[in-house]
Structures are given as structure tokens and as C-alpha cells.
Amino acid sequence: MFISEAYAQTADPGAAGGAGLLVQFAPLILIFVVFYFLLIRPQQKRAKEHRDMLGALRRGDRIVTGGGIVGTVQKVADDELTVEIAENVRVKVIRSTVTTVLARTEPAKNGGSGNGDKAEETAAPAAANAPAEAEKPKGLARFLARK
């Protein structure tokens, strides 16, 4: 008597139940997708790049450790690096603590047989790289280049 017929009627639970459930979980699904693309995926990408950088470390590379120590790699072992931080001062660091590679060394070409022709071939690319080296370094490399 006091309740109108429009309020008294209910929807059929079987007809709209699936769509209602999807509408309820849509915000949660949307939040997960946003978190994946803004947080999880970039972090996985950085972790992969860091893993690749650590795998490519070799003797002569100039590195920065997590503690801020700057040095040159002298010896590479499985999980340890021997890093020269000053003249005749070498420390062992765990490979995973390396955060940045400031300068990479060029891999040796053909083993260096001592032939004069080979020396001329290796000198030419160094001259070609001279303009790139003359550019002003950026960031931490600029600070370290001020010696």
C-alpha cells in the first residue's frame, strides 16, 4: 500500500548477474593494469638491463659501486670483481653492487700479432672516434673528468 510497484519489483538475478560481477571487478582490473604498465614492467626492464650490464663487465671498465666507489675493473671472477680505486689500491667487490659503468673498454681485435699493418688499422678507428671523445661528458662522467 505504501510501497509503489516500481520499488517492489526486483530484477531477475540470473539475467544480469554476470554483467554486475564484471562491473564490480572492473576497477580492480583497471588498477592492476595501470600498476603493471607504470610500475612492474619498467622495473623488470631496468632489472634486465642491469643484469645484462653486469654480465658484460670486463677488465678495464670504469665502474661505480652502490657505495659510490669509483674504480677500474682489474679482474673479473664469477661473483667478485677486483677494482682498483687508486694507484696500487685494489678492493674486491661483489658484482651485483655495481650500479653504473662509466667507460667501457674496447675488445681486443685479432689478438695483436705485432704486425705493423695491424697497428695502422687499429689507429685509424681511434682517430675516427676522436670527435665523439671531444664532446663534453654528462653527469657523473663530467665530474670525474675534471681531475
mmCIF file of C-alpha atoms in Angstrom:
data_model
loop_
_atom_site.group_PDB
_atom_site.id
_atom_site.type_symbol
_atom_site.label_atom_id
_atom_site.label_comp_id
_atom_site.label_asym_id
_atom_site.label_seq_id
_atom_site.Cartn_x
_atom_site.Cartn_y
_atom_site.Cartn_z
ATOM 1 C CA MET A 1 0.000 0.000 0.000
ATOM 2 C CA PHE A 2 2.721 2.479 0.895
ATOM 3 C CA ILE A 3 5.332 0.927 -1.402
ATOM 4 C CA SER A 4 4.932 1.646 -5.074
ATOM 5 C CA GLU A 5 5.103 -1.200 -7.532
ATOM 6 C CA ALA A 6 8.313 0.130 -9.137
ATOM 7 C CA TYR A 7 10.282 -0.230 -5.889
ATOM 8 C CA ALA A 8 8.795 -3.574 -5.036
ATOM 9 C CA GLN A 9 9.900 -5.230 -8.261
ATOM 10 C CA THR A 10 13.387 -6.762 -8.394
ATOM 11 C CA ALA A 11 15.490 -7.663 -11.370
ATOM 12 C CA ASP A 12 15.871 -11.287 -12.336
ATOM 13 C CA PRO A 13 19.110 -12.418 -10.596
ATOM 14 C CA GLY A 14 20.064 -14.804 -13.404
ATOM 15 C CA ALA A 15 19.763 -12.251 -16.216
ATOM 16 C CA ALA A 16 22.169 -9.512 -15.064
ATOM 17 C CA GLY A 17 24.352 -11.368 -12.518
ATOM 18 C CA GLY A 18 27.364 -11.871 -14.826
ATOM 19 C CA ALA A 19 27.403 -8.263 -16.033
ATOM 20 C CA GLY A 20 27.052 -6.969 -12.471
ATOM 21 C CA LEU A 21 30.016 -9.042 -11.322
ATOM 22 C CA LEU A 22 32.158 -7.713 -14.182
ATOM 23 C CA VAL A 23 31.202 -4.119 -13.325
ATOM 24 C CA GLN A 24 32.188 -4.724 -9.695
ATOM 25 C CA PHE A 25 35.644 -6.100 -10.595
ATOM 26 C CA ALA A 26 36.350 -3.653 -13.446
ATOM 27 C CA PRO A 27 38.008 -1.028 -11.171
ATOM 28 C CA LEU A 28 40.264 -3.677 -9.610
ATOM 29 C CA ILE A 29 41.256 -5.000 -13.021
ATOM 30 C CA LEU A 30 41.901 -1.457 -14.258
ATOM 31 C CA ILE A 31 44.098 -0.668 -11.223
ATOM 32 C CA PHE A 32 46.125 -3.851 -11.782
ATOM 33 C CA VAL A 33 46.654 -2.997 -15.468
ATOM 34 C CA VAL A 34 47.790 0.544 -14.599
ATOM 35 C CA PHE A 35 50.185 -0.770 -11.930
ATOM 36 C CA TYR A 36 51.589 -3.302 -14.381
ATOM 37 C CA PHE A 37 52.379 -0.738 -17.085
ATOM 38 C CA LEU A 38 53.545 2.056 -14.764
ATOM 39 C CA LEU A 39 55.443 0.115 -12.080
ATOM 40 C CA ILE A 40 56.037 -3.586 -12.679
ATOM 41 C CA ARG A 41 57.019 -3.600 -16.354
ATOM 42 C CA PRO A 42 59.547 -0.715 -16.171
ATOM 43 C CA GLN A 43 61.119 -2.248 -13.063
ATOM 44 C CA GLN A 44 61.510 -5.613 -14.814
ATOM 45 C CA LYS A 45 63.068 -3.823 -17.797
ATOM 46 C CA ARG A 46 65.590 -1.998 -15.556
ATOM 47 C CA ALA A 47 66.437 -5.259 -13.778
ATOM 48 C CA LYS A 48 67.096 -6.980 -17.119
ATOM 49 C CA GLU A 49 69.316 -4.096 -18.301
ATOM 50 C CA HIS A 50 71.255 -4.213 -15.013
ATOM 51 C CA ARG A 51 71.690 -7.993 -15.320
ATOM 52 C CA ASP A 52 72.972 -7.579 -18.893
ATOM 53 C CA MET A 53 75.336 -4.787 -17.806
ATOM 54 C CA LEU A 54 76.777 -6.975 -15.045
ATOM 55 C CA GLY A 55 77.220 -9.846 -17.468
ATOM 56 C CA ALA A 56 79.168 -7.625 -19.878
ATOM 57 C CA LEU A 57 81.694 -6.342 -17.313
ATOM 58 C CA ARG A 58 85.324 -6.914 -18.279
ATOM 59 C CA ARG A 59 88.811 -5.850 -17.318
ATOM 60 C CA GLY A 60 89.467 -2.151 -17.841
ATOM 61 C CA ASP A 61 85.868 -0.965 -17.424
ATOM 62 C CA ARG A 62 85.448 2.090 -15.211
ATOM 63 C CA ILE A 63 82.609 1.492 -12.749
ATOM 64 C CA VAL A 64 80.692 2.973 -9.814
ATOM 65 C CA THR A 65 79.598 0.693 -6.969
ATOM 66 C CA GLY A 66 76.482 1.024 -4.847
ATOM 67 C CA GLY A 67 78.555 2.651 -2.120
ATOM 68 C CA GLY A 68 79.803 5.329 -4.509
ATOM 69 C CA ILE A 69 83.290 3.915 -5.008
ATOM 70 C CA VAL A 70 84.657 4.686 -8.466
ATOM 71 C CA GLY A 71 87.341 2.439 -9.899
ATOM 72 C CA THR A 72 88.665 0.378 -12.758
ATOM 73 C CA VAL A 73 87.996 -3.357 -13.004
ATOM 74 C CA GLN A 74 91.274 -5.291 -12.782
ATOM 75 C CA LYS A 75 89.998 -8.860 -12.504
ATOM 76 C CA VAL A 76 86.612 -10.458 -13.137
ATOM 77 C CA ALA A 77 85.597 -13.652 -11.323
ATOM 78 C CA ASP A 78 82.209 -15.355 -11.042
ATOM 79 C CA ASP A 79 80.621 -13.160 -8.373
ATOM 80 C CA GLU A 80 83.564 -10.928 -7.445
ATOM 81 C CA LEU A 81 85.433 -8.112 -9.123
ATOM 82 C CA THR A 82 88.832 -6.755 -8.189
ATOM 83 C CA VAL A 83 88.589 -2.992 -8.592
ATOM 84 C CA GLU A 84 91.485 -0.551 -8.490
ATOM 85 C CA ILE A 85 90.226 2.580 -6.738
ATOM 86 C CA ALA A 86 93.596 4.389 -6.527
ATOM 87 C CA GLU A 87 97.121 3.660 -7.654
ATOM 88 C CA ASN A 88 98.061 0.230 -6.207
ATOM 89 C CA VAL A 89 94.890 0.140 -4.072
ATOM 90 C CA ARG A 90 92.648 -2.758 -5.026
ATOM 91 C CA VAL A 91 89.443 -3.910 -3.380
ATOM 92 C CA LYS A 92 87.197 -6.869 -4.016
ATOM 93 C CA VAL A 93 83.536 -6.078 -4.565
ATOM 94 C CA ILE A 94 80.524 -8.235 -5.243
ATOM 95 C CA ARG A 95 79.473 -7.999 -8.881
ATOM 96 C CA SER A 96 75.844 -7.157 -8.047
ATOM 97 C CA THR A 97 76.879 -3.961 -6.203
ATOM 98 C CA VAL A 98 77.992 -2.308 -9.455
ATOM 99 C CA THR A 99 75.438 0.352 -10.326
ATOM 100 C CA THR A 100 76.959 2.155 -13.323
ATOM 101 C CA VAL A 101 79.587 1.571 -15.974
ATOM 102 C CA LEU A 102 81.182 4.926 -16.752
ATOM 103 C CA ALA A 103 83.547 3.803 -19.508
ATOM 104 C CA ARG A 104 83.798 0.536 -21.381
ATOM 105 C CA THR A 105 86.973 -0.865 -22.852
ATOM 106 C CA GLU A 106 87.148 -1.909 -26.461
ATOM 107 C CA PRO A 107 87.539 -5.659 -27.025
ATOM 108 C CA ALA A 108 90.932 -6.665 -28.433
ATOM 109 C CA LYS A 109 90.963 -7.102 -32.212
ATOM 110 C CA ASN A 110 92.681 -10.190 -33.703
ATOM 111 C CA GLY A 111 94.898 -10.731 -30.658
ATOM 112 C CA GLY A 112 97.534 -8.094 -31.646
ATOM 113 C CA SER A 113 100.180 -10.139 -33.517
ATOM 114 C CA GLY A 114 102.678 -7.258 -33.554
ATOM 115 C CA ASN A 115 102.383 -6.683 -37.315
ATOM 116 C CA GLY A 116 102.806 -3.039 -38.325
ATOM 117 C CA ASP A 117 99.825 -3.183 -40.699
ATOM 118 C CA LYS A 118 97.509 -4.219 -37.863
ATOM 119 C CA ALA A 119 98.699 -1.282 -35.757
ATOM 120 C CA GLU A 120 97.759 1.122 -38.544
ATOM 121 C CA GLU A 121 94.301 -0.454 -38.835
ATOM 122 C CA THR A 122 93.645 -0.039 -35.119
ATOM 123 C CA ALA A 123 94.963 3.536 -35.112
ATOM 124 C CA ALA A 124 92.523 4.664 -37.821
ATOM 125 C CA PRO A 125 89.328 3.880 -35.869
ATOM 126 C CA ALA A 126 90.744 5.675 -32.830
ATOM 127 C CA ALA A 127 91.145 8.823 -34.942
ATOM 128 C CA ALA A 128 87.596 8.388 -36.226
ATOM 129 C CA ASN A 129 86.329 8.276 -32.616
ATOM 130 C CA ALA A 130 88.219 11.447 -31.658
ATOM 131 C CA PRO A 131 85.274 13.821 -32.348
ATOM 132 C CA ALA A 132 82.989 11.691 -30.159
ATOM 133 C CA GLU A 133 85.527 11.785 -27.324
ATOM 134 C CA ALA A 134 85.877 15.555 -27.686
ATOM 135 C CA GLU A 135 82.200 16.025 -26.798
ATOM 136 C CA LYS A 136 81.507 17.275 -23.312
ATOM 137 C CA PRO A 137 80.732 14.375 -20.935
ATOM 138 C CA LYS A 138 77.480 14.456 -18.983
ATOM 139 C CA GLY A 139 76.518 13.725 -15.389
ATOM 140 C CA LEU A 140 78.908 11.826 -13.179
ATOM 141 C CA ALA A 141 81.366 11.339 -16.051
ATOM 142 C CA ARG A 142 81.770 15.133 -16.313
ATOM 143 C CA PHE A 143 82.554 15.335 -12.596
ATOM 144 C CA LEU A 144 85.131 12.560 -12.866
ATOM 145 C CA ALA A 145 86.739 14.073 -15.974
ATOM 146 C CA ARG A 146 87.667 17.262 -14.092
ATOM 147 C CA LYS A 147 90.732 15.656 -12.426
#
